Structure formats: structure tokens, C-alpha cells
PDB file of C-alpha atoms in Angstrom:
ATOM      1  CA  MET D   1      21.616 -16.838  32.084  1.00 44.00           C
ATOM      2  CA  ALA D   2      19.515 -13.189  31.259  1.00 47.00           C
ATOM      3  CA  GLY D   3      16.103 -14.123  30.510  1.00 51.00           C
ATOM      4  CA  ALA D   4      16.203 -17.255  31.739  1.00 56.00           C
ATOM      5  CA  LYS D   5      13.111 -18.174  33.150  1.00 63.00           C
ATOM      6  CA  ASN D   6      12.488 -19.459  37.102  1.00 67.00           C
ATOM      7  CA  HIS D   7       9.158 -19.378  38.399  1.00 70.00           C
ATOM      8  CA  ASP D   8       5.899 -21.030  37.123  1.00 77.00           C
ATOM      9  CA  TYR D   9       4.375 -17.589  36.100  1.00 78.00           C
ATOM     10  CA  HIS D  10       3.207 -17.017  31.994  1.00 73.00           C
ATOM     11  CA  ILE D  11       4.331 -13.599  31.408  1.00 77.00           C
ATOM     12  CA  LEU D  12       1.988 -12.947  28.757  1.00 76.00           C
ATOM     13  CA  PRO D  13       3.002 -10.548  24.889  1.00 83.00           C
ATOM     14  CA  PRO D  14       1.562  -7.497  24.474  1.00 88.00           C
ATOM     15  CA  SER D  15      -1.578  -8.043  23.351  1.00 91.00           C
ATOM     16  CA  PRO D  16      -4.746  -5.545  21.458  1.00 94.00           C
ATOM     17  CA  TRP D  17      -7.324  -7.591  22.425  1.00 94.00           C
ATOM     18  CA  PRO D  18      -7.827  -5.820  26.157  1.00 93.00           C
ATOM     19  CA  LEU D  19      -8.088  -2.379  24.904  1.00 96.00           C
ATOM     20  CA  LEU D  20     -10.216  -3.427  21.990  1.00 96.00           C
ATOM     21  CA  THR D  21     -12.638  -5.070  23.801  1.00 95.00           C
ATOM     22  CA  ALA D  22     -12.863  -2.211  26.542  1.00 96.00           C
ATOM     23  CA  PHE D  23     -13.968   0.074  23.341  1.00 96.00           C
ATOM     24  CA  SER D  24     -16.546  -2.470  21.903  1.00 96.00           C
ATOM     25  CA  ALA D  25     -18.136  -2.707  25.082  1.00 95.00           C
ATOM     26  CA  LEU D  26     -18.462   0.909  25.558  1.00 96.00           C
ATOM     27  CA  ALA D  27     -19.894   0.821  21.695  1.00 96.00           C
ATOM     28  CA  LEU D  28     -22.403  -1.880  22.645  1.00 94.00           C
ATOM     29  CA  ALA D  29     -23.019   0.015  26.433  1.00 94.00           C
ATOM     30  CA  SER D  30     -23.775   3.166  24.622  1.00 95.00           C
ATOM     31  CA  GLY D  31     -25.635   1.943  22.097  1.00 94.00           C
ATOM     32  CA  LEU D  32     -27.779  -0.058  24.148  1.00 90.00           C
ATOM     33  CA  ILE D  33     -28.574   3.285  26.046  1.00 92.00           C
ATOM     34  CA  MET D  34     -29.326   5.164  22.893  1.00 93.00           C
ATOM     35  CA  PHE D  35     -31.647   2.536  21.678  1.00 90.00           C
ATOM     36  CA  MET D  36     -33.792   2.229  24.800  1.00 85.00           C
ATOM     37  CA  HIS D  37     -33.925   6.191  25.144  1.00 88.00           C
ATOM     38  CA  SER D  38     -35.003   6.149  20.885  1.00 87.00           C
ATOM     39  CA  VAL D  39     -32.218   7.941  19.443  1.00 89.00           C
ATOM     40  CA  PRO D  40     -32.063   7.341  16.502  1.00 86.00           C
ATOM     41  CA  TYR D  41     -27.993   6.039  15.918  1.00 87.00           C
ATOM     42  CA  GLY D  42     -28.673   3.875  18.612  1.00 87.00           C
ATOM     43  CA  LYS D  43     -30.190   1.182  16.127  1.00 90.00           C
ATOM     44  CA  LEU D  44     -26.917   0.977  14.516  1.00 92.00           C
ATOM     45  CA  LEU D  45     -24.384   1.293  17.048  1.00 94.00           C
ATOM     46  CA  LEU D  46     -26.192  -1.139  19.207  1.00 93.00           C
ATOM     47  CA  PRO D  47     -25.398  -4.115  16.644  1.00 94.00           C
ATOM     48  CA  VAL D  48     -21.715  -2.772  15.797  1.00 95.00           C
ATOM     49  CA  GLY D  49     -20.868  -2.693  19.106  1.00 94.00           C
ATOM     50  CA  LEU D  50     -22.456  -6.360  19.684  1.00 93.00           C
ATOM     51  CA  LEU D  51     -20.289  -7.489  17.244  1.00 95.00           C
ATOM     52  CA  LEU D  52     -17.561  -6.039  17.785  1.00 96.00           C
ATOM     53  CA  THR D  53     -17.576  -7.372  20.972  1.00 94.00           C
ATOM     54  CA  ILE D  54     -18.101 -11.171  20.113  1.00 92.00           C
ATOM     55  CA  SER D  55     -15.259 -10.552  17.640  1.00 95.00           C
ATOM     56  CA  MET D  56     -13.097  -9.549  20.721  1.00 95.00           C
ATOM     57  CA  MET D  57     -14.310 -12.285  22.827  1.00 90.00           C
ATOM     58  CA  GLY D  58     -13.568 -14.877  20.151  1.00 91.00           C
ATOM     59  CA  PHE D  59      -9.834 -13.727  19.155  1.00 94.00           C
ATOM     60  CA  TRP D  60      -8.726 -13.043  23.266  1.00 91.00           C
ATOM     61  CA  TRP D  61     -10.220 -16.615  24.343  1.00 88.00           C
ATOM     62  CA  ALA D  62      -8.620 -18.214  20.803  1.00 90.00           C
ATOM     63  CA  ASP D  63      -5.392 -17.006  21.929  1.00 91.00           C
ATOM     64  CA  VAL D  64      -5.869 -18.131  25.704  1.00 87.00           C
ATOM     65  CA  ILE D  65      -6.210 -21.735  24.040  1.00 87.00           C
ATOM     66  CA  LYS D  66      -3.041 -21.160  21.792  1.00 88.00           C
ATOM     67  CA  GLU D  67      -1.715 -20.805  25.210  1.00 86.00           C
ATOM     68  CA  ALA D  68      -2.903 -23.624  26.634  1.00 83.00           C
ATOM     69  CA  HIS D  69      -1.933 -25.811  23.547  1.00 82.00           C
ATOM     70  CA  ALA D  70       1.817 -24.308  23.606  1.00 83.00           C
ATOM     71  CA  GLY D  71       2.226 -25.596  27.621  1.00 80.00           C
ATOM     72  CA  ASP D  72       1.968 -22.171  29.241  1.00 82.00           C
ATOM     73  CA  HIS D  73      -0.483 -23.232  31.820  1.00 82.00           C
ATOM     74  CA  THR D  74       1.254 -24.269  33.940  1.00 82.00           C
ATOM     75  CA  PRO D  75      -0.327 -25.574  37.440  1.00 84.00           C
ATOM     76  CA  VAL D  76      -0.256 -21.668  38.922  1.00 87.00           C
ATOM     77  CA  VAL D  77      -1.669 -20.465  35.838  1.00 86.00           C
ATOM     78  CA  GLN D  78      -4.629 -22.837  35.867  1.00 85.00           C
ATOM     79  CA  LEU D  79      -5.083 -22.468  39.331  1.00 89.00           C
ATOM     80  CA  HIS D  80      -4.904 -18.100  38.961  1.00 90.00           C
ATOM     81  CA  LEU D  81      -7.997 -18.721  35.902  1.00 89.00           C
ATOM     82  CA  ARG D  82      -9.961 -20.922  38.595  1.00 92.00           C
ATOM     83  CA  TYR D  83      -9.390 -17.552  40.924  1.00 94.00           C
ATOM     84  CA  GLY D  84     -10.629 -15.585  37.793  1.00 93.00           C
ATOM     85  CA  MET D  85     -13.847 -17.591  36.898  1.00 94.00           C
ATOM     86  CA  ILE D  86     -15.050 -17.701  40.843  1.00 95.00           C
ATOM     87  CA  LEU D  87     -14.675 -13.818  40.474  1.00 96.00           C
ATOM     88  CA  PHE D  88     -16.348 -13.451  37.963  1.00 94.00           C
ATOM     89  CA  ILE D  89     -19.404 -15.810  38.936  1.00 95.00           C
ATOM     90  CA  ALA D  90     -19.233 -13.537  41.902  1.00 95.00           C
ATOM     91  CA  SER D  91     -19.806 -10.602  40.376  1.00 95.00           C
ATOM     92  CA  GLU D  92     -22.721 -12.481  38.115  1.00 94.00           C
ATOM     93  CA  VAL D  93     -24.078 -13.206  41.522  1.00 94.00           C
ATOM     94  CA  MET D  94     -24.295  -9.278  42.447  1.00 93.00           C
ATOM     95  CA  PHE D  95     -25.919  -8.637  39.372  1.00 89.00           C
ATOM     96  CA  PHE D  96     -28.825 -11.198  40.584  1.00 92.00           C
ATOM     97  CA  VAL D  97     -28.679  -9.481  44.089  1.00 92.00           C
ATOM     98  CA  GLY D  98     -30.148  -6.143  42.069  1.00 90.00           C
ATOM     99  CA  TRP D  99     -32.989  -8.143  40.655  1.00 88.00           C
ATOM    100  CA  PHE D 100     -34.120 -10.097  43.674  1.00 90.00           C
ATOM    101  CA  TRP D 101     -33.735  -7.030  45.763  1.00 89.00           C
ATOM    102  CA  ALA D 102     -36.074  -5.066  43.749  1.00 87.00           C
ATOM    103  CA  PHE D 103     -38.573  -7.277  43.137  1.00 88.00           C
ATOM    104  CA  PHE D 104     -38.239  -8.103  47.123  1.00 87.00           C
ATOM    105  CA  ASP D 105     -38.714  -4.687  47.541  1.00 84.00           C
ATOM    106  CA  ALA D 106     -41.767  -3.886  45.829  1.00 81.00           C
ATOM    107  CA  SER D 107     -43.660  -7.077  47.229  1.00 81.00           C
ATOM    108  CA  LEU D 108     -42.956  -7.075  50.891  1.00 81.00           C
ATOM    109  CA  PHE D 109     -43.604  -3.602  50.991  1.00 77.00           C
ATOM    110  CA  PRO D 110     -46.369  -2.852  48.423  1.00 67.00           C
ATOM    111  CA  LYS D 111     -47.888   0.148  50.347  1.00 65.00           C
ATOM    112  CA  ALA D 112     -44.564   2.209  50.189  1.00 57.00           C
ATOM    113  CA  VAL D 113     -45.161   1.742  45.859  1.00 58.00           C
ATOM    114  CA  GLU D 114     -47.883   3.823  44.792  1.00 58.00           C
ATOM    115  CA  ALA D 115     -47.383   1.406  40.877  1.00 58.00           C
ATOM    116  CA  VAL D 116     -48.521  -1.072  43.154  1.00 61.00           C
ATOM    117  CA  GLY D 117     -51.880  -0.190  45.198  1.00 63.00           C
ATOM    118  CA  GLY D 118     -50.767  -1.690  48.653  1.00 69.00           C
ATOM    119  CA  VAL D 119     -51.361  -5.009  47.579  1.00 74.00           C
ATOM    120  CA  TRP D 120     -48.997  -8.273  45.719  1.00 79.00           C
ATOM    121  CA  PRO D 121     -49.300  -8.993  42.644  1.00 81.00           C
ATOM    122  CA  PRO D 122     -50.600  -5.517  42.098  1.00 80.00           C
ATOM    123  CA  LYS D 123     -54.204  -5.477  41.059  1.00 78.00           C
ATOM    124  CA  GLY D 124     -55.242  -6.540  37.754  1.00 77.00           C
ATOM    125  CA  ILE D 125     -52.123  -8.573  37.253  1.00 80.00           C
ATOM    126  CA  GLU D 126     -53.017 -12.586  36.706  1.00 84.00           C
ATOM    127  CA  PRO D 127     -49.412 -14.014  37.282  1.00 85.00           C
ATOM    128  CA  LEU D 128     -47.890 -17.152  35.438  1.00 87.00           C
ATOM    129  CA  ASN D 129     -49.477 -20.712  37.242  1.00 88.00           C
ATOM    130  CA  PRO D 130     -45.519 -21.734  38.132  1.00 89.00           C
ATOM    131  CA  PHE D 131     -46.822 -25.420  37.826  1.00 90.00           C
ATOM    132  CA  LYS D 132     -47.043 -25.239  34.346  1.00 90.00           C
ATOM    133  CA  PHE D 133     -43.595 -24.376  31.977  1.00 92.00           C
ATOM    134  CA  PRO D 134     -42.198 -22.664  35.131  1.00 93.00           C
ATOM    135  CA  LEU D 135     -42.127 -26.013  36.845  1.00 95.00           C
ATOM    136  CA  LEU D 136     -41.195 -28.153  33.423  1.00 95.00           C
ATOM    137  CA  ASN D 137     -38.248 -25.525  32.826  1.00 95.00           C
ATOM    138  CA  THR D 138     -37.067 -26.368  36.401  1.00 96.00           C
ATOM    139  CA  LEU D 139     -37.184 -29.944  36.193  1.00 96.00           C
ATOM    140  CA  ILE D 140     -35.201 -29.451  32.391  1.00 97.00           C
ATOM    141  CA  LEU D 141     -32.354 -27.364  34.018  1.00 95.00           C
ATOM    142  CA  LEU D 142     -32.102 -29.846  37.201  1.00 95.00           C
ATOM    143  CA  CYS D 143     -31.779 -32.360  34.427  1.00 96.00           C
ATOM    144  CA  SER D 144     -29.284 -30.529  32.788  1.00 96.00           C
ATOM    145  CA  GLY D 145     -26.952 -30.159  35.683  1.00 95.00           C
ATOM    146  CA  THR D 146     -26.407 -34.114  35.920  1.00 96.00           C
ATOM    147  CA  THR D 147     -25.819 -34.313  32.495  1.00 97.00           C
ATOM    148  CA  VAL D 148     -22.760 -31.866  32.503  1.00 97.00           C
ATOM    149  CA  THR D 149     -21.700 -33.711  35.471  1.00 96.00           C
ATOM    150  CA  TRP D 150     -21.894 -37.090  33.611  1.00 96.00           C
ATOM    151  CA  ALA D 151     -19.458 -35.320  30.776  1.00 96.00           C
ATOM    152  CA  HIS D 152     -17.209 -34.073  33.109  1.00 95.00           C
ATOM    153  CA  HIS D 153     -16.805 -37.262  35.375  1.00 95.00           C
ATOM    154  CA  SER D 154     -16.222 -38.801  31.773  1.00 95.00           C
ATOM    155  CA  LEU D 155     -13.363 -36.507  31.263  1.00 94.00           C
ATOM    156  CA  ILE D 156     -12.074 -37.045  34.006  1.00 94.00           C
ATOM    157  CA  HIS D 157     -11.822 -41.157  33.713  1.00 93.00           C
ATOM    158  CA  GLY D 158     -11.186 -40.758  29.527  1.00 91.00           C
ATOM    159  CA  ASP D 159     -14.295 -41.868  28.127  1.00 94.00           C
ATOM    160  CA  ARG D 160     -14.481 -39.544  25.541  1.00 93.00           C
ATOM    161  CA  LYS D 161     -17.902 -41.095  24.305  1.00 94.00           C
ATOM    162  CA  GLY D 162     -19.270 -39.791  27.535  1.00 95.00           C
ATOM    163  CA  LEU D 163     -17.927 -36.612  27.112  1.00 95.00           C
ATOM    164  CA  LYS D 164     -19.371 -35.651  23.762  1.00 96.00           C
ATOM    165  CA  GLN D 165     -22.913 -37.382  24.415  1.00 96.00           C
ATOM    166  CA  GLY D 166     -23.296 -35.245  27.934  1.00 96.00           C
ATOM    167  CA  LEU D 167     -22.235 -32.224  26.410  1.00 97.00           C
ATOM    168  CA  TRP D 168     -25.122 -32.790  23.775  1.00 97.00           C
ATOM    169  CA  CYS D 169     -27.452 -33.468  26.468  1.00 97.00           C
ATOM    170  CA  THR D 170     -26.787 -30.210  27.952  1.00 97.00           C
ATOM    171  CA  ILE D 171     -26.634 -28.181  25.188  1.00 97.00           C
ATOM    172  CA  LEU D 172     -30.245 -29.975  23.594  1.00 97.00           C
ATOM    173  CA  LEU D 173     -31.530 -29.568  27.382  1.00 97.00           C
ATOM    174  CA  GLY D 174     -30.345 -25.599  27.430  1.00 96.00           C
ATOM    175  CA  LEU D 175     -31.998 -24.929  24.061  1.00 97.00           C
ATOM    176  CA  LEU D 176     -35.048 -26.766  25.217  1.00 97.00           C
ATOM    177  CA  PHE D 177     -34.854 -24.331  28.376  1.00 97.00           C
ATOM    178  CA  SER D 178     -34.343 -20.994  26.203  1.00 96.00           C
ATOM    179  CA  SER D 179     -37.524 -22.800  23.500  1.00 96.00           C
ATOM    180  CA  ILE D 180     -40.223 -22.652  26.374  1.00 96.00           C
ATOM    181  CA  GLN D 181     -38.899 -19.959  28.310  1.00 95.00           C
ATOM    182  CA  ALA D 182     -39.646 -17.370  24.642  1.00 95.00           C
ATOM    183  CA  TRP D 183     -43.023 -18.956  24.042  1.00 94.00           C
ATOM    184  CA  GLU D 184     -43.955 -18.005  27.579  1.00 93.00           C
ATOM    185  CA  TYR D 185     -42.338 -14.544  27.417  1.00 91.00           C
ATOM    186  CA  ILE D 186     -44.951 -14.350  23.716  1.00 91.00           C
ATOM    187  CA  HIS D 187     -48.164 -15.373  25.465  1.00 88.00           C
ATOM    188  CA  ALA D 188     -47.405 -13.712  29.400  1.00 85.00           C
ATOM    189  CA  PRO D 189     -50.638 -12.076  29.992  1.00 84.00           C
ATOM    190  CA  PHE D 190     -48.938  -8.749  31.522  1.00 82.00           C
ATOM    191  CA  ALA D 191     -45.962  -6.752  30.041  1.00 82.00           C
ATOM    192  CA  PHE D 192     -42.929  -5.523  30.972  1.00 78.00           C
ATOM    193  CA  LYS D 193     -43.810  -1.710  30.530  1.00 77.00           C
ATOM    194  CA  GLY D 194     -46.152  -0.183  32.324  1.00 71.00           C
ATOM    195  CA  ASN D 195     -46.149  -2.208  36.236  1.00 79.00           C
ATOM    196  CA  ILE D 196     -43.453  -3.379  38.100  1.00 82.00           C
ATOM    197  CA  PHE D 197     -44.615  -6.888  38.501  1.00 85.00           C
ATOM    198  CA  GLY D 198     -44.000  -6.675  35.016  1.00 87.00           C
ATOM    199  CA  ALA D 199     -40.690  -5.249  35.079  1.00 87.00           C
ATOM    200  CA  THR D 200     -39.255  -6.950  37.803  1.00 88.00           C
ATOM    201  CA  PHE D 201     -40.779 -10.690  36.582  1.00 90.00           C
ATOM    202  CA  PHE D 202     -38.527  -9.857  33.074  1.00 91.00           C
ATOM    203  CA  MET D 203     -35.570  -8.201  34.060  1.00 90.00           C
ATOM    204  CA  ALA D 204     -34.647 -11.329  36.526  1.00 92.00           C
ATOM    205  CA  THR D 205     -35.880 -14.077  34.344  1.00 94.00           C
ATOM    206  CA  GLY D 206     -34.860 -11.915  31.097  1.00 92.00           C
ATOM    207  CA  PHE D 207     -31.353 -11.547  32.778  1.00 91.00           C
ATOM    208  CA  HIS D 208     -30.982 -15.727  34.067  1.00 95.00           C
ATOM    209  CA  GLY D 209     -32.550 -16.622  29.894  1.00 94.00           C
ATOM    210  CA  PHE D 210     -29.651 -14.685  28.787  1.00 92.00           C
ATOM    211  CA  HIS D 211     -27.287 -16.530  31.046  1.00 94.00           C
ATOM    212  CA  VAL D 212     -28.576 -19.797  29.968  1.00 96.00           C
ATOM    213  CA  ILE D 213     -28.138 -18.485  26.188  1.00 94.00           C
ATOM    214  CA  VAL D 214     -24.443 -17.693  27.038  1.00 93.00           C
ATOM    215  CA  GLY D 215     -23.696 -21.071  28.748  1.00 95.00           C
ATOM    216  CA  THR D 216     -25.738 -22.958  26.063  1.00 96.00           C
ATOM    217  CA  ILE D 217     -22.394 -21.267  23.318  1.00 93.00           C
ATOM    218  CA  PHE D 218     -20.011 -22.065  26.105  1.00 93.00           C
ATOM    219  CA  LEU D 219     -20.646 -25.582  26.392  1.00 96.00           C
ATOM    220  CA  ILE D 220     -21.397 -26.194  21.888  1.00 96.00           C
ATOM    221  CA  VAL D 221     -17.622 -24.266  22.427  1.00 93.00           C
ATOM    222  CA  CYS D 222     -16.652 -27.106  24.427  1.00 95.00           C
ATOM    223  CA  LEU D 223     -18.124 -29.532  22.346  1.00 96.00           C
ATOM    224  CA  ILE D 224     -16.604 -28.448  19.395  1.00 94.00           C
ATOM    225  CA  ARG D 225     -13.074 -28.445  21.178  1.00 93.00           C
ATOM    226  CA  ALA D 226     -14.046 -32.044  22.687  1.00 94.00           C
ATOM    227  CA  TYR D 227     -14.711 -33.697  19.054  1.00 94.00           C
ATOM    228  CA  LYS D 228     -10.734 -32.012  18.718  1.00 92.00           C
ATOM    229  CA  GLY D 229      -9.380 -33.719  21.283  1.00 89.00           C
ATOM    230  CA  GLU D 230      -8.134 -30.744  23.302  1.00 89.00           C
ATOM    231  CA  PHE D 231      -9.415 -32.000  26.400  1.00 90.00           C
ATOM    232  CA  THR D 232      -7.553 -33.987  28.598  1.00 88.00           C
ATOM    233  CA  PRO D 233      -8.016 -36.081  31.751  1.00 86.00           C
ATOM    234  CA  ARG D 234      -5.473 -33.477  33.879  1.00 82.00           C
ATOM    235  CA  GLN D 235      -5.874 -29.996  31.584  1.00 83.00           C
ATOM    236  CA  HIS D 236      -9.579 -28.683  31.145  1.00 88.00           C
ATOM    237  CA  PHE D 237      -9.707 -25.868  32.988  1.00 89.00           C
ATOM    238  CA  GLY D 238     -12.514 -24.680  29.550  1.00 91.00           C
ATOM    239  CA  PHE D 239     -14.618 -27.566  29.933  1.00 94.00           C
ATOM    240  CA  GLU D 240     -14.245 -26.986  33.863  1.00 94.00           C
ATOM    241  CA  ALA D 241     -15.390 -23.212  33.434  1.00 94.00           C
ATOM    242  CA  ALA D 242     -18.118 -23.927  31.442  1.00 95.00           C
ATOM    243  CA  ALA D 243     -19.424 -26.998  33.660  1.00 96.00           C
ATOM    244  CA  TRP D 244     -19.392 -23.932  37.059  1.00 96.00           C
ATOM    245  CA  TYR D 245     -21.012 -21.396  35.201  1.00 96.00           C
ATOM    246  CA  TRP D 246     -23.732 -23.725  33.917  1.00 97.00           C
ATOM    247  CA  HIS D 247     -24.298 -24.717  37.295  1.00 96.00           C
ATOM    248  CA  PHE D 248     -23.905 -21.220  38.820  1.00 96.00           C
ATOM    249  CA  VAL D 249     -27.404 -21.099  36.235  1.00 95.00           C
ATOM    250  CA  ASP D 250     -29.126 -23.684  37.538  1.00 95.00           C
ATOM    251  CA  VAL D 251     -28.923 -22.407  41.119  1.00 95.00           C
ATOM    252  CA  VAL D 252     -29.669 -18.870  40.194  1.00 95.00           C
ATOM    253  CA  TRP D 253     -33.008 -20.743  38.330  1.00 96.00           C
ATOM    254  CA  LEU D 254     -34.310 -22.508  41.423  1.00 94.00           C
ATOM    255  CA  PHE D 255     -34.374 -19.179  43.697  1.00 93.00           C
ATOM    256  CA  LEU D 256     -36.081 -17.583  40.684  1.00 93.00           C
ATOM    257  CA  PHE D 257     -38.586 -20.238  40.242  1.00 94.00           C
ATOM    258  CA  LEU D 258     -39.676 -20.632  44.104  1.00 93.00           C
ATOM    259  CA  SER D 259     -39.717 -16.707  44.878  1.00 91.00           C
ATOM    260  CA  ILE D 260     -40.569 -14.869  41.671  1.00 91.00           C
ATOM    261  CA  TYR D 261     -43.122 -18.065  40.390  1.00 91.00           C
ATOM    262  CA  VAL D 262     -43.706 -19.552  43.212  1.00 90.00           C
ATOM    263  CA  TRP D 263     -43.747 -17.089  46.236  1.00 87.00           C
ATOM    264  CA  GLY D 264     -44.375 -14.400  44.232  1.00 80.00           C
ATOM    265  CA  GLY D 265     -47.648 -15.206  43.008  1.00 76.00           C
ATOM    266  CA  TRP D 266     -49.319 -16.801  45.897  1.00 73.00           C
ATOM    267  CA  GLY D 267     -53.008 -16.487  46.420  1.00 60.00           C
ATOM    268  CA  ALA D 268     -52.959 -14.377  42.815  1.00 62.00           C
ATOM    269  CA  THR D 269     -55.273 -16.023  40.330  1.00 63.00           C
ATOM    270  CA  TYR D 270     -52.917 -17.568  37.897  1.00 63.00           C
ATOM    271  CA  ALA D 271     -53.418 -16.906  33.953  1.00 57.00           C
ATOM    272  CA  GLY D 272     -54.760 -19.665  32.084  1.00 55.00           C
TER     273      GLY D 272
END
């Protein structure tokens, strides 16, 4: 029979979202670059690009959810979605490799970096005490890893109440982490500009903080879908992807805490 489907793959209909998302991302990147270089139109293009990018993501992912409800996510499609999420997380790891590389290059070889002055931390820099708010944030993220695992376990066993409670706890812990980090940034004794310690610190921890915010939004969407009853014990890739992402955020923070907060300020006088 002509047009008969004899495979487990889902052939997507034509979609405008990939192309529109690409142009939105271009506008966002261009606006950010122009803003950082004080180009007048950057202040306008940056929020427009950000709004367009978020909108395109929402429209695109809404279509993916509709496909799942229509039964198009066969076991083969779900497997490939998992492969895609694994590759996405791997690409995110490479981002952090760049930040860690910059930090360790300056800290392990301070004599080769003129701005450091031959010592690490650089003279005049008082690092944050890692055993105050950074340690508290570490415990918060570790706890959030257990609560998201609780939610996942509840979902697999059909416990929708446990799923919702676990998601609520994880979201609240994520918001608490972001609030504490924002307070820490406001009261940091060193600036982003003017020294490589501040630049590497804020780029690495700030990029991680951005991931925490994205992960929190990811989990909020999952919570909304959980209240709608869209997840089943057999089909819940959306939640599974969010849980993977959150665990990735947890692991990266452990490396940040041990290397940048603890080891990076070893032997220095802590601020406060």
C-alpha cells in the first residue's frame, strides 16, 4: 500500500521552528556582542533576541509534547531523544572545560600571567570563604539531587503525590541556591573587570548559575505537566531529561566548589 508506514521512526512534518530559532539565536548573540562593546543598538537587540529565542523554544517544545501525546514517540524515537540529550549535556561539559582551563592556566602558572604578579590568588585579592555560603550552597544542591531522584522514583512507581512533592522541593532548593549566589555576587570583595581572578571566578560560577536557573525553569515546566497528568511510568522522557540536566548541574558545582572556592583560595586571607 502506498504511503504505508513500515518502520518505528516518526517522520516530522515541515516545521518553521528550527529556522526561526536559528535567526532568533543570531539576534540574541549579535545583541549580546553589541551590548558588550557598547554599540547603541545592542540594548535594543539583546532583549528582542532573548524574547524571540525563548518564544521559539516554547513553540518548538510544545510541538514535541503534542507529538508525545499523539503516540509518535515510539521506543526508537525515545531512544534517539535520549541520545540527543546526552550529546547536549556533553556539549555543555565542553563549555565548562573552557572556564576551568582558563582558571587553572592562570592559577597553576601565575608567573606566566603578567596581570597575576607571580602568585595566586593575585596580590590584593581576598577570595570568598568557601566554608560559609559556598558550602551551604553545596549542601543545598546535593539535597536537591536527592529530591529530584525521589520525584523520579515516585513517578516510576506511580506515586503522583511523591512526584509533585519531590519536584516542589527541588524547585524551592534551586531558587534558594540562586538567591544565595546572587547575594554572594553583590557582596563579593572583587570585581569581574580588572583582574583575572574575578574574571575566571564570575565566568565559571556565573555560567553555572545560569544553568541552575535554566534547570529550575525546566523543572517548573515538569511540575506543571505533572499536575496535568501528562507523565506516565512508561513514558516520561521530558521529566527524565530534566533530571539528567539537574544531576549534571550538581556534579559541575562540586568541581567548581573544590577547585575554584577551596583550592583556588588556598592559603589566602578570606574576605569577611
